[in-house]
Amino acid sequence: MNKKVAFYTLGCKLNFSETSTIARSFNKEGFDRVDFSEKADIYVINTCTVTDNADKRFKTIVKQAQKINPDAFVAAVGCYAQLKPEELADVNGVDLVLGATEKFKITDYLNDLSKNDFGEVHSCEIEEADFYVGSYSLGDRTRAFLKVQDGCDYKCTFCTIPLARGISRSNALENVLKDAQDISKQNIKEIVLTGVNIGDYGKGEFGNKKHEHTFLDLVTELDKVQGIERLRISSIEPNLLKNETIDLVSRSRAFVPHFHIPLQSGSNAILKKMKRRYMRELYADRVSRIREVMPHACIGVDVIVGFPGETDELFLETYNFLANLDISYLHVFTYSERDNTQAITMDGVVPNNVRSKRSKMLRGLSVKKRRAFYENQLGTHRNVLFESENKEGYIYGFTENYVKVKTPWNPDLVNTLHDVKLTKIDEDGAVRLDFL
């Protein structure tokens, strides 16, 4: 009988792509992959450190694994494992902790899979995380997450990602194109480009700061890959989203009209304290450029509330800026203190109850924005990619511009694309449709 391995991924699309790559290395060693809810010989948890909550959830997930199989070997990898390896190793039940460079060689660290009295740590100095490991997710859903870039050279005062993932570096263009071609052979209809700072693509392409290609080159070449119906850009910094890229997406064969652009604050005073590389005027300019060439595009925004020094007046600057901006939805993050960041030493700490209240206000605004965006799409003809789950008798999917739709369950629709007309918004917020 082959040994069994199960995976749990916390955090971002990039983590999902890397979990898939790590899973394939286990397959090569003769392991069978099972669901995390099933009994396995080894449980691998890919950690995240972007929010405080992700840290706390780790312990819960370890307990979950131990409940299913108390004798199972538990390994932690990922960002939190790089930043605080000893902390994870101290969690009851954890046997192995691997940092940023070690996680892709996890099978080299497995000997007899017997439980350890203490978690064993193998974690490099983050300066050593300077080589690139390509990744993409397969077999999990109707879309694949394709990693094109890793690490970040930005010095945002709230962020630990550069400490967890190292310097900005990229996959060679030919490797990305090969990965895209491999994915296209798996009958996957959509690829989502992912990385830590994907607009920085090209940097570190040759293992140093020299590079031949840019993000524009990347999207131009990917658009030519046959067999991929849809390409979606995940989060991209506003200062790196150039007019040329927006224009390319507007006339593209495969890139869909959906942008997710981190703002973090609508107050220039706070943006400066965060050491972001733009002011809100540039952000507004990016949104207006997208609307000019793609009026129907979906535009998502990341925003942080409760950053040190965010007074009521400065928060209202953010709220009003977003309320007047033609965007489609918000991802709202409540600021949480992270060790080894500049922000943790700043004055003007915002009380937790105030952070909570501001978060609630922006989440309410997001609901209104999404509703207005969906209402604006009613009556239009769109193209839908259907997902694989049967949820209470319905199948769900997303249009090219990221409108969530539903129709009565039909297994023949799974992982297929259809032209539809959007008709009405249902009680759960998804949009009903007529097939064309």
CSV table of C-alpha atoms in Angstrom, one decimal:
chain,number,residue,atom,x,y,z
A,1,MET,CA,0.0,0.0,0.0
A,2,ASN,CA,1.3,3.5,-0.9
A,3,LYS,CA,1.7,6.0,1.9
A,4,LYS,CA,-1.0,8.7,1.8
A,5,VAL,CA,-0.4,12.5,1.9
A,6,ALA,CA,-2.9,15.3,2.5
A,7,PHE,CA,-2.5,19.1,2.0
A,8,TYR,CA,-4.1,22.2,3.6
A,9,THR,CA,-3.4,25.6,2.0
A,10,LEU,CA,-3.8,28.9,3.9
A,11,GLY,CA,-3.7,32.2,2.1
A,12,CYS,CA,-3.3,33.3,-1.5
A,13,LYS,CA,-3.5,31.9,-5.0
A,14,LEU,CA,0.3,31.7,-5.0
A,15,ASN,CA,0.2,29.3,-2.1
A,16,PHE,CA,-2.3,27.1,-3.9
A,17,SER,CA,0.0,26.9,-7.0
A,18,GLU,CA,2.9,26.0,-4.8
A,19,THR,CA,0.9,23.4,-2.9
A,20,SER,CA,0.1,21.7,-6.2
A,21,THR,CA,3.8,21.6,-7.2
A,22,ILE,CA,4.8,20.2,-3.8
A,23,ALA,CA,2.0,17.6,-4.2
A,24,ARG,CA,3.4,16.5,-7.5
A,25,SER,CA,6.8,15.9,-5.9
A,26,PHE,CA,5.0,13.5,-3.5
A,27,ASN,CA,3.4,11.7,-6.4
A,28,LYS,CA,6.8,11.1,-7.9
A,29,GLU,CA,7.9,9.5,-4.6
A,30,GLY,CA,4.9,7.0,-4.8
A,31,PHE,CA,2.5,8.8,-2.3
A,32,ASP,CA,-1.2,8.9,-3.0
A,33,ARG,CA,-2.9,12.2,-2.4
A,34,VAL,CA,-6.1,12.2,-0.3
A,35,ASP,CA,-8.4,14.9,1.0
A,36,PHE,CA,-7.3,16.7,4.2
A,37,SER,CA,-10.5,15.3,5.9
A,38,GLU,CA,-9.3,11.7,5.3
A,39,LYS,CA,-6.8,9.6,7.1
A,40,ALA,CA,-3.2,10.2,5.9
A,41,ASP,CA,0.3,9.2,6.9
A,42,ILE,CA,1.5,12.8,6.4
A,43,TYR,CA,-0.3,16.1,6.6
A,44,VAL,CA,1.4,19.1,4.9
A,45,ILE,CA,0.1,22.6,5.9
A,46,ASN,CA,1.1,25.5,3.6
A,47,THR,CA,1.0,28.5,5.9
A,48,CYS,CA,0.3,32.2,5.4
A,49,THR,CA,1.2,35.2,7.5
A,50,VAL,CA,-0.6,38.1,5.8
A,51,THR,CA,-3.2,38.3,8.5
A,52,ASP,CA,-3.3,37.6,12.2
A,53,ASN,CA,-6.1,35.2,11.7
A,54,ALA,CA,-4.0,32.9,9.4
A,55,ASP,CA,-1.5,32.5,12.3
A,56,LYS,CA,-4.2,31.4,14.7
A,57,ARG,CA,-5.9,29.1,12.2
A,58,PHE,CA,-2.7,27.0,11.9
A,59,LYS,CA,-3.1,25.5,15.4
A,60,THR,CA,-6.7,24.6,14.6
A,61,ILE,CA,-5.7,22.8,11.4
A,62,VAL,CA,-2.9,20.8,13.2
A,63,LYS,CA,-5.5,19.7,15.8
A,64,GLN,CA,-7.8,18.7,12.9
A,65,ALA,CA,-5.1,16.5,11.4
A,66,GLN,CA,-4.3,14.9,14.8
A,67,LYS,CA,-7.9,14.1,15.4
A,68,ILE,CA,-8.1,12.2,12.1
A,69,ASN,CA,-4.8,10.3,12.7
A,70,PRO,CA,-2.9,10.9,16.0
A,71,ASP,CA,0.1,9.0,14.6
A,72,ALA,CA,0.4,11.1,11.3
A,73,PHE,CA,3.5,13.1,10.5
A,74,VAL,CA,2.7,16.9,10.4
A,75,ALA,CA,4.8,19.3,8.3
A,76,ALA,CA,4.5,23.0,8.1
A,77,VAL,CA,5.8,25.0,5.1
A,78,GLY,CA,5.2,28.5,3.6
A,79,CYS,CA,5.5,32.1,4.7
A,80,TYR,CA,4.7,31.7,8.5
A,81,ALA,CA,7.1,28.7,8.5
A,82,GLN,CA,9.9,31.0,7.2
A,83,LEU,CA,9.1,34.0,9.5
A,84,LYS,CA,8.5,32.1,12.8
A,85,PRO,CA,9.8,28.5,12.4
A,86,GLU,CA,10.4,28.0,16.1
A,87,GLU,CA,6.9,29.2,17.0
A,88,LEU,CA,5.4,26.6,14.6
A,89,ALA,CA,7.8,23.9,15.8
A,90,ASP,CA,6.5,24.4,19.3
A,91,VAL,CA,2.9,23.7,18.3
A,92,ASN,CA,1.9,20.3,19.7
A,93,GLY,CA,1.9,17.7,17.0
A,94,VAL,CA,4.1,19.5,14.5
A,95,ASP,CA,7.1,17.3,13.4
A,96,LEU,CA,8.8,19.3,10.6
A,97,VAL,CA,9.0,23.0,9.7
A,98,LEU,CA,10.5,24.0,6.3
A,99,GLY,CA,11.4,27.6,5.2
A,100,ALA,CA,11.2,29.4,1.9
A,101,THR,CA,13.8,27.4,0.0
A,102,GLU,CA,13.4,24.1,1.7
A,103,LYS,CA,9.7,23.6,1.1
A,104,PHE,CA,10.1,22.4,-2.6
A,105,LYS,CA,12.5,19.7,-1.4
A,106,ILE,CA,10.2,18.4,1.3
A,107,THR,CA,10.5,14.7,0.3
A,108,ASP,CA,14.3,14.9,1.0
A,109,TYR,CA,13.5,15.7,4.6
A,110,LEU,CA,11.2,12.7,5.2
A,111,ASN,CA,13.0,9.7,6.7
A,112,ASP,CA,10.7,7.2,8.5
A,113,LEU,CA,7.7,9.5,9.1
A,114,SER,CA,7.8,8.6,12.8
A,115,LYS,CA,6.6,11.3,15.2
A,116,ASN,CA,9.2,13.7,16.6
A,117,ASP,CA,9.2,14.8,20.3
A,118,PHE,CA,10.0,18.3,19.0
A,119,GLY,CA,9.4,20.0,15.6
A,120,GLU,CA,12.5,19.8,13.5
A,121,VAL,CA,13.3,23.1,11.7
A,122,HIS,CA,15.1,23.6,8.4
A,123,SER,CA,14.9,27.3,7.5
A,124,CYS,CA,17.4,29.3,5.5
A,125,GLU,CA,18.3,33.0,6.0
A,126,ILE,CA,15.9,34.8,3.7
A,127,GLU,CA,18.8,36.3,1.7
A,128,GLU,CA,19.3,32.7,0.4
A,129,ALA,CA,15.9,32.6,-1.1
A,130,ASP,CA,17.2,34.0,-4.4
A,131,PHE,CA,16.4,31.2,-6.9
A,132,TYR,CA,13.1,30.6,-8.7
A,133,VAL,CA,10.9,27.5,-8.5
A,134,GLY,CA,8.1,27.5,-11.0
A,135,SER,CA,4.6,26.3,-9.9
A,136,TYR,CA,1.1,25.8,-11.1
A,137,SER,CA,-2.0,24.3,-9.6
A,138,LEU,CA,-3.8,21.4,-11.4
A,139,GLY,CA,-6.7,19.1,-10.6
A,140,ASP,CA,-8.2,21.3,-8.0
A,141,ARG,CA,-10.7,23.3,-10.0
A,142,THR,CA,-11.7,24.5,-13.5
A,143,ARG,CA,-8.9,27.0,-13.4
A,144,ALA,CA,-5.2,26.8,-12.8
A,145,PHE,CA,-3.1,29.3,-10.8
A,146,LEU,CA,0.2,29.8,-12.7
A,147,LYS,CA,3.0,31.3,-10.7
A,148,VAL,CA,5.1,33.7,-12.8
A,149,GLN,CA,7.0,35.7,-10.1
A,150,ASP,CA,8.1,35.4,-6.5
A,151,GLY,CA,9.4,37.7,-3.7
A,152,CYS,CA,9.2,41.5,-3.5
A,153,ASP,CA,11.6,44.4,-3.4
A,154,TYR,CA,9.1,46.9,-2.0
A,155,LYS,CA,9.4,48.1,1.6
A,156,CYS,CA,5.8,48.6,2.6
A,157,THR,CA,5.8,49.4,6.3
A,158,PHE,CA,3.0,46.9,7.2
A,159,CYS,CA,4.2,43.9,5.2
A,160,THR,CA,6.3,40.9,6.1
A,161,ILE,CA,6.2,39.2,2.7
A,162,PRO,CA,9.7,40.3,1.7
A,163,LEU,CA,11.0,38.7,4.9
A,164,ALA,CA,9.0,35.5,4.2
A,165,ARG,CA,9.7,35.2,0.4
A,166,GLY,CA,12.9,37.1,-0.3
A,167,ILE,CA,13.8,39.3,-3.3
A,168,SER,CA,11.7,39.8,-6.4
A,169,ARG,CA,12.5,37.1,-9.0
A,170,SER,CA,10.8,35.7,-12.1
A,171,ASN,CA,10.5,32.6,-14.2
A,172,ALA,CA,12.1,32.8,-17.6
A,173,LEU,CA,9.5,33.6,-20.3
A,174,GLU,CA,10.0,30.3,-22.1
A,175,ASN,CA,9.3,28.4,-18.9
A,176,VAL,CA,6.1,30.3,-18.2
A,177,LEU,CA,4.9,29.6,-21.8
A,178,LYS,CA,5.8,25.9,-21.4
A,179,ASP,CA,3.8,25.7,-18.1
A,180,ALA,CA,0.8,27.4,-19.8
A,181,GLN,CA,1.0,24.9,-22.7
A,182,ASP,CA,1.2,22.0,-20.2
A,183,ILE,CA,-1.9,23.4,-18.4
A,184,SER,CA,-3.8,23.8,-21.7
A,185,LYS,CA,-3.3,20.0,-22.4
A,186,GLN,CA,-5.2,19.2,-19.1
A,187,ASN,CA,-8.6,20.6,-20.4
A,188,ILE,CA,-8.4,23.5,-18.0
A,189,LYS,CA,-10.2,26.5,-19.4
A,190,GLU,CA,-8.8,29.4,-17.4
A,191,ILE,CA,-5.3,30.4,-16.1
A,192,VAL,CA,-4.9,32.9,-13.3
A,193,LEU,CA,-1.5,34.6,-13.3
A,194,THR,CA,-0.1,34.8,-9.8
A,195,GLY,CA,2.9,35.9,-7.8
A,196,VAL,CA,3.9,38.2,-5.0
A,197,ASN,CA,4.3,41.3,-7.2
A,198,ILE,CA,3.5,40.2,-10.7
A,199,GLY,CA,3.7,43.6,-12.3
A,200,ASP,CA,7.5,43.4,-11.4
A,201,TYR,CA,7.7,40.3,-13.7
A,202,GLY,CA,11.1,40.0,-15.5
A,203,LYS,CA,13.3,41.0,-12.6
A,204,GLY,CA,15.6,38.1,-11.7
A,205,GLU,CA,14.8,36.2,-14.9
A,206,PHE,CA,18.4,35.2,-15.2
A,207,GLY,CA,19.1,34.7,-11.5
A,208,ASN,CA,20.3,38.3,-11.1
A,209,LYS,CA,18.8,41.8,-11.4
A,210,LYS,CA,19.2,41.8,-15.2
A,211,HIS,CA,16.2,40.9,-17.3
A,212,GLU,CA,15.1,40.8,-20.9
A,213,HIS,CA,11.3,40.8,-20.5
A,214,THR,CA,8.6,42.9,-18.8
A,215,PHE,CA,5.1,42.1,-17.6
A,216,LEU,CA,3.8,43.5,-21.0
A,217,ASP,CA,6.0,41.0,-22.8
A,218,LEU,CA,4.6,38.2,-20.6
A,219,VAL,CA,1.0,39.0,-21.3
A,220,THR,CA,1.6,39.6,-25.0
A,221,GLU,CA,3.2,36.1,-25.4
A,222,LEU,CA,0.7,34.3,-23.2
A,223,ASP,CA,-2.2,35.7,-25.2
A,224,LYS,CA,-0.8,33.7,-28.2
A,225,VAL,CA,-0.9,30.3,-26.4
A,226,GLN,CA,-3.4,28.1,-28.1
A,227,GLY,CA,-5.8,26.0,-26.0
A,228,ILE,CA,-6.3,28.4,-23.2
A,229,GLU,CA,-9.7,30.0,-23.4
A,230,ARG,CA,-9.2,32.5,-20.6
A,231,LEU,CA,-6.3,34.3,-18.9
A,232,ARG,CA,-6.9,36.4,-15.8
A,233,ILE,CA,-4.4,38.7,-14.1
A,234,SER,CA,-4.5,38.5,-10.3
A,235,SER,CA,-3.5,41.3,-8.1
A,236,ILE,CA,-1.3,44.0,-9.7
A,237,GLU,CA,0.2,47.2,-8.2
A,238,PRO,CA,-1.3,50.4,-9.6
A,239,ASN,CA,2.1,51.9,-10.4
A,240,LEU,CA,3.0,48.7,-12.4
A,241,LEU,CA,-0.3,48.5,-14.3
A,242,LYS,CA,0.7,50.5,-17.4
A,243,ASN,CA,-1.6,51.8,-20.1
A,244,GLU,CA,-0.1,49.4,-22.7
A,245,THR,CA,-1.1,46.4,-20.5
A,246,ILE,CA,-4.7,47.8,-20.1
A,247,ASP,CA,-4.9,48.4,-23.8
A,248,LEU,CA,-3.6,44.9,-24.6
A,249,VAL,CA,-6.3,43.3,-22.3
A,250,SER,CA,-9.0,45.4,-23.9
A,251,ARG,CA,-8.3,43.9,-27.4
A,252,SER,CA,-6.9,40.5,-26.2
A,253,ARG,CA,-8.0,37.1,-27.4
A,254,ALA,CA,-7.8,35.5,-24.0
A,255,PHE,CA,-7.2,38.0,-21.2
A,256,VAL,CA,-10.5,38.8,-19.4
A,257,PRO,CA,-11.6,42.3,-18.4
A,258,HIS,CA,-11.0,41.9,-14.7
A,259,PHE,CA,-8.4,43.7,-12.6
A,260,HIS,CA,-7.6,43.5,-8.9
A,261,ILE,CA,-5.6,46.5,-7.9
A,262,PRO,CA,-4.4,47.0,-4.3
A,263,LEU,CA,-5.1,50.6,-3.0
A,264,GLN,CA,-4.6,50.0,0.8
A,265,SER,CA,-5.6,53.6,1.6
A,266,GLY,CA,-7.5,56.5,-0.1
A,267,SER,CA,-5.5,59.0,2.0
A,268,ASN,CA,-2.2,60.2,0.6
A,269,ALA,CA,-1.0,60.9,4.2
A,270,ILE,CA,-1.5,57.2,5.0
A,271,LEU,CA,-0.1,56.0,1.7
A,272,LYS,CA,3.1,57.9,2.5
A,273,LYS,CA,3.3,56.3,6.0
A,274,MET,CA,2.8,52.9,4.3
A,275,LYS,CA,5.6,53.6,1.8
A,276,ARG,CA,3.4,52.8,-1.1
A,277,ARG,CA,4.8,53.8,-4.5
A,278,TYR,CA,1.9,56.0,-5.7
A,279,MET,CA,-0.7,58.5,-4.6
A,280,ARG,CA,-4.4,58.2,-4.8
A,281,GLU,CA,-4.5,60.4,-7.9
A,282,LEU,CA,-2.5,57.7,-9.9
A,283,TYR,CA,-4.9,55.1,-8.6
A,284,ALA,CA,-8.0,57.1,-9.8
A,285,ASP,CA,-6.2,57.5,-13.2
A,286,ARG,CA,-5.8,53.7,-13.5
A,287,VAL,CA,-9.5,53.1,-12.8
A,288,SER,CA,-10.6,55.8,-15.3
A,289,ARG,CA,-8.2,54.4,-18.0
A,290,ILE,CA,-9.7,50.9,-17.6
A,291,ARG,CA,-13.3,52.3,-17.7
A,292,GLU,CA,-12.4,54.3,-20.9
A,293,VAL,CA,-11.4,51.2,-22.9
A,294,MET,CA,-13.4,48.5,-21.0
A,295,PRO,CA,-16.6,50.0,-19.5
A,296,HIS,CA,-17.8,46.5,-18.5
A,297,ALA,CA,-14.6,45.5,-16.7
A,298,CYS,CA,-14.6,44.3,-13.1
A,299,ILE,CA,-12.3,46.2,-10.8
A,300,GLY,CA,-11.5,44.9,-7.4
A,301,VAL,CA,-9.7,46.8,-4.6
A,302,ASP,CA,-7.6,45.8,-1.6
A,303,VAL,CA,-7.9,48.2,1.3
A,304,ILE,CA,-6.5,48.2,4.9
A,305,VAL,CA,-8.3,49.9,7.8
A,306,GLY,CA,-6.9,50.9,11.1
A,307,PHE,CA,-3.3,51.6,10.0
A,308,PRO,CA,-1.4,53.6,12.7
A,309,GLY,CA,-2.2,57.3,12.4
A,310,GLU,CA,-5.5,56.7,10.6
A,311,THR,CA,-7.7,59.3,12.3
A,312,ASP,CA,-11.5,59.5,11.7
A,313,GLU,CA,-10.8,62.2,9.1
A,314,LEU,CA,-8.2,60.1,7.2
A,315,PHE,CA,-10.5,57.1,7.3
A,316,LEU,CA,-13.3,59.2,5.8
A,317,GLU,CA,-10.9,60.3,3.0
A,318,THR,CA,-10.6,56.6,2.1
A,319,TYR,CA,-14.3,55.9,2.4
A,320,ASN,CA,-15.3,58.8,0.3
A,321,PHE,CA,-12.6,58.2,-2.3
A,322,LEU,CA,-13.8,54.6,-2.7
A,323,ALA,CA,-17.5,55.6,-2.6
A,324,ASN,CA,-16.9,58.0,-5.6
A,325,LEU,CA,-14.7,55.6,-7.5
A,326,ASP,CA,-16.2,53.4,-10.3
A,327,ILE,CA,-15.1,50.0,-8.9
A,328,SER,CA,-16.8,46.7,-8.5
A,329,TYR,CA,-15.9,45.2,-5.0
A,330,LEU,CA,-13.5,45.6,-2.1
A,331,HIS,CA,-11.3,43.2,-0.2
A,332,VAL,CA,-11.1,44.8,3.3
A,333,PHE,CA,-8.3,43.9,5.6
A,334,THR,CA,-8.1,45.0,9.2
A,335,TYR,CA,-4.6,46.2,10.0
A,336,SER,CA,-2.8,43.7,12.4
A,337,GLU,CA,0.6,44.3,14.0
A,338,ARG,CA,3.4,42.2,12.5
A,339,ASP,CA,6.8,41.7,14.1
A,340,ASN,CA,9.8,43.1,12.3
A,341,THR,CA,7.8,45.8,10.4
A,342,GLN,CA,8.2,49.5,10.6
A,343,ALA,CA,4.5,50.1,11.3
A,344,ILE,CA,4.6,48.2,14.6
A,345,THR,CA,6.7,51.1,16.1
A,346,MET,CA,4.5,53.9,14.8
A,347,ASP,CA,2.4,56.2,16.9
A,348,GLY,CA,-1.3,56.7,16.6
A,349,VAL,CA,-2.4,53.1,17.3
A,350,VAL,CA,-6.0,52.7,16.3
A,351,PRO,CA,-8.1,50.8,19.0
A,352,ASN,CA,-9.4,47.4,17.9
A,353,ASN,CA,-13.0,48.3,18.2
A,354,VAL,CA,-12.5,51.3,15.9
A,355,ARG,CA,-10.7,49.1,13.4
A,356,SER,CA,-13.7,46.8,13.5
A,357,LYS,CA,-16.2,49.5,13.0
A,358,ARG,CA,-14.3,50.9,10.0
A,359,SER,CA,-13.9,47.4,8.5
A,360,LYS,CA,-17.7,46.9,8.8
A,361,MET,CA,-18.3,50.3,7.0
A,362,LEU,CA,-16.1,49.4,4.1
A,363,ARG,CA,-17.6,45.8,3.8
A,364,GLY,CA,-21.0,47.5,3.6
A,365,LEU,CA,-19.7,49.7,0.9
A,366,SER,CA,-18.4,46.7,-1.0
A,367,VAL,CA,-21.8,45.0,-0.9
A,368,LYS,CA,-23.3,48.2,-2.5
A,369,LYS,CA,-20.6,48.4,-5.1
A,370,ARG,CA,-20.9,44.7,-6.1
A,371,ARG,CA,-24.7,45.1,-6.3
A,372,ALA,CA,-24.5,48.2,-8.5
A,373,PHE,CA,-21.9,46.4,-10.7
A,374,TYR,CA,-24.2,43.4,-11.1
A,375,GLU,CA,-27.3,45.5,-11.8
A,376,ASN,CA,-25.3,47.3,-14.5
A,377,GLN,CA,-24.6,43.9,-16.2
A,378,LEU,CA,-28.2,42.8,-16.3
A,379,GLY,CA,-29.5,42.4,-19.9
A,380,THR,CA,-25.9,42.0,-21.3
A,381,HIS,CA,-24.6,39.0,-23.1
A,382,ARG,CA,-21.6,37.4,-21.3
A,383,ASN,CA,-19.5,34.2,-21.5
A,384,VAL,CA,-19.6,31.9,-18.4
A,385,LEU,CA,-17.3,29.2,-17.2
A,386,PHE,CA,-19.1,26.8,-14.9
A,387,GLU,CA,-17.6,25.4,-11.7
A,388,SER,CA,-17.7,21.7,-10.6
A,389,GLU,CA,-19.8,21.8,-7.4
A,390,ASN,CA,-23.4,21.1,-6.9
A,391,LYS,CA,-24.5,23.6,-4.2
A,392,GLU,CA,-28.1,22.9,-3.1
A,393,GLY,CA,-29.2,22.0,-6.6
A,394,TYR,CA,-27.4,24.8,-8.4
A,395,ILE,CA,-24.3,25.1,-10.5
A,396,TYR,CA,-22.3,28.3,-10.2
A,397,GLY,CA,-19.9,30.0,-12.5
A,398,PHE,CA,-18.2,33.3,-13.4
A,399,THR,CA,-18.5,35.5,-16.4
A,400,GLU,CA,-15.4,36.8,-18.0
A,401,ASN,CA,-15.8,40.0,-16.0
A,402,TYR,CA,-16.3,38.1,-12.8
A,403,VAL,CA,-20.0,38.2,-12.2
A,404,LYS,CA,-21.1,35.2,-10.2
A,405,VAL,CA,-23.9,33.4,-11.9
A,406,LYS,CA,-26.1,30.3,-11.1
A,407,THR,CA,-28.4,28.0,-12.9
A,408,PRO,CA,-30.1,24.6,-11.9
A,409,TRP,CA,-27.5,21.8,-11.5
A,410,ASN,CA,-26.5,20.0,-14.7
A,411,PRO,CA,-23.4,17.9,-14.6
A,412,ASP,CA,-22.9,18.4,-18.3
A,413,LEU,CA,-22.2,22.1,-17.7
A,414,VAL,CA,-19.1,21.4,-15.4
A,415,ASN,CA,-15.9,23.1,-16.8
A,416,THR,CA,-17.7,24.3,-20.0
A,417,LEU,CA,-18.0,27.8,-21.4
A,418,HIS,CA,-21.4,29.2,-22.6
A,419,ASP,CA,-22.8,32.4,-24.0
A,420,VAL,CA,-25.6,33.7,-21.8
A,421,LYS,CA,-27.8,36.7,-21.1
A,422,LEU,CA,-27.8,37.9,-17.5
A,423,THR,CA,-31.4,38.3,-16.4
A,424,LYS,CA,-31.8,39.0,-12.6
A,425,ILE,CA,-30.1,39.0,-9.3
A,426,ASP,CA,-31.1,36.1,-7.0
A,427,GLU,CA,-31.6,36.2,-3.2
A,428,ASP,CA,-28.1,34.9,-2.6
A,429,GLY,CA,-26.6,37.7,-4.7
A,430,ALA,CA,-25.7,35.5,-7.7
A,431,VAL,CA,-27.1,36.3,-11.1
A,432,ARG,CA,-29.6,34.2,-13.1
A,433,LEU,CA,-29.2,33.7,-16.8
A,434,ASP,CA,-30.7,32.6,-20.1
A,435,PHE,CA,-28.6,30.4,-22.4
A,436,LEU,CA,-28.2,32.0,-25.8
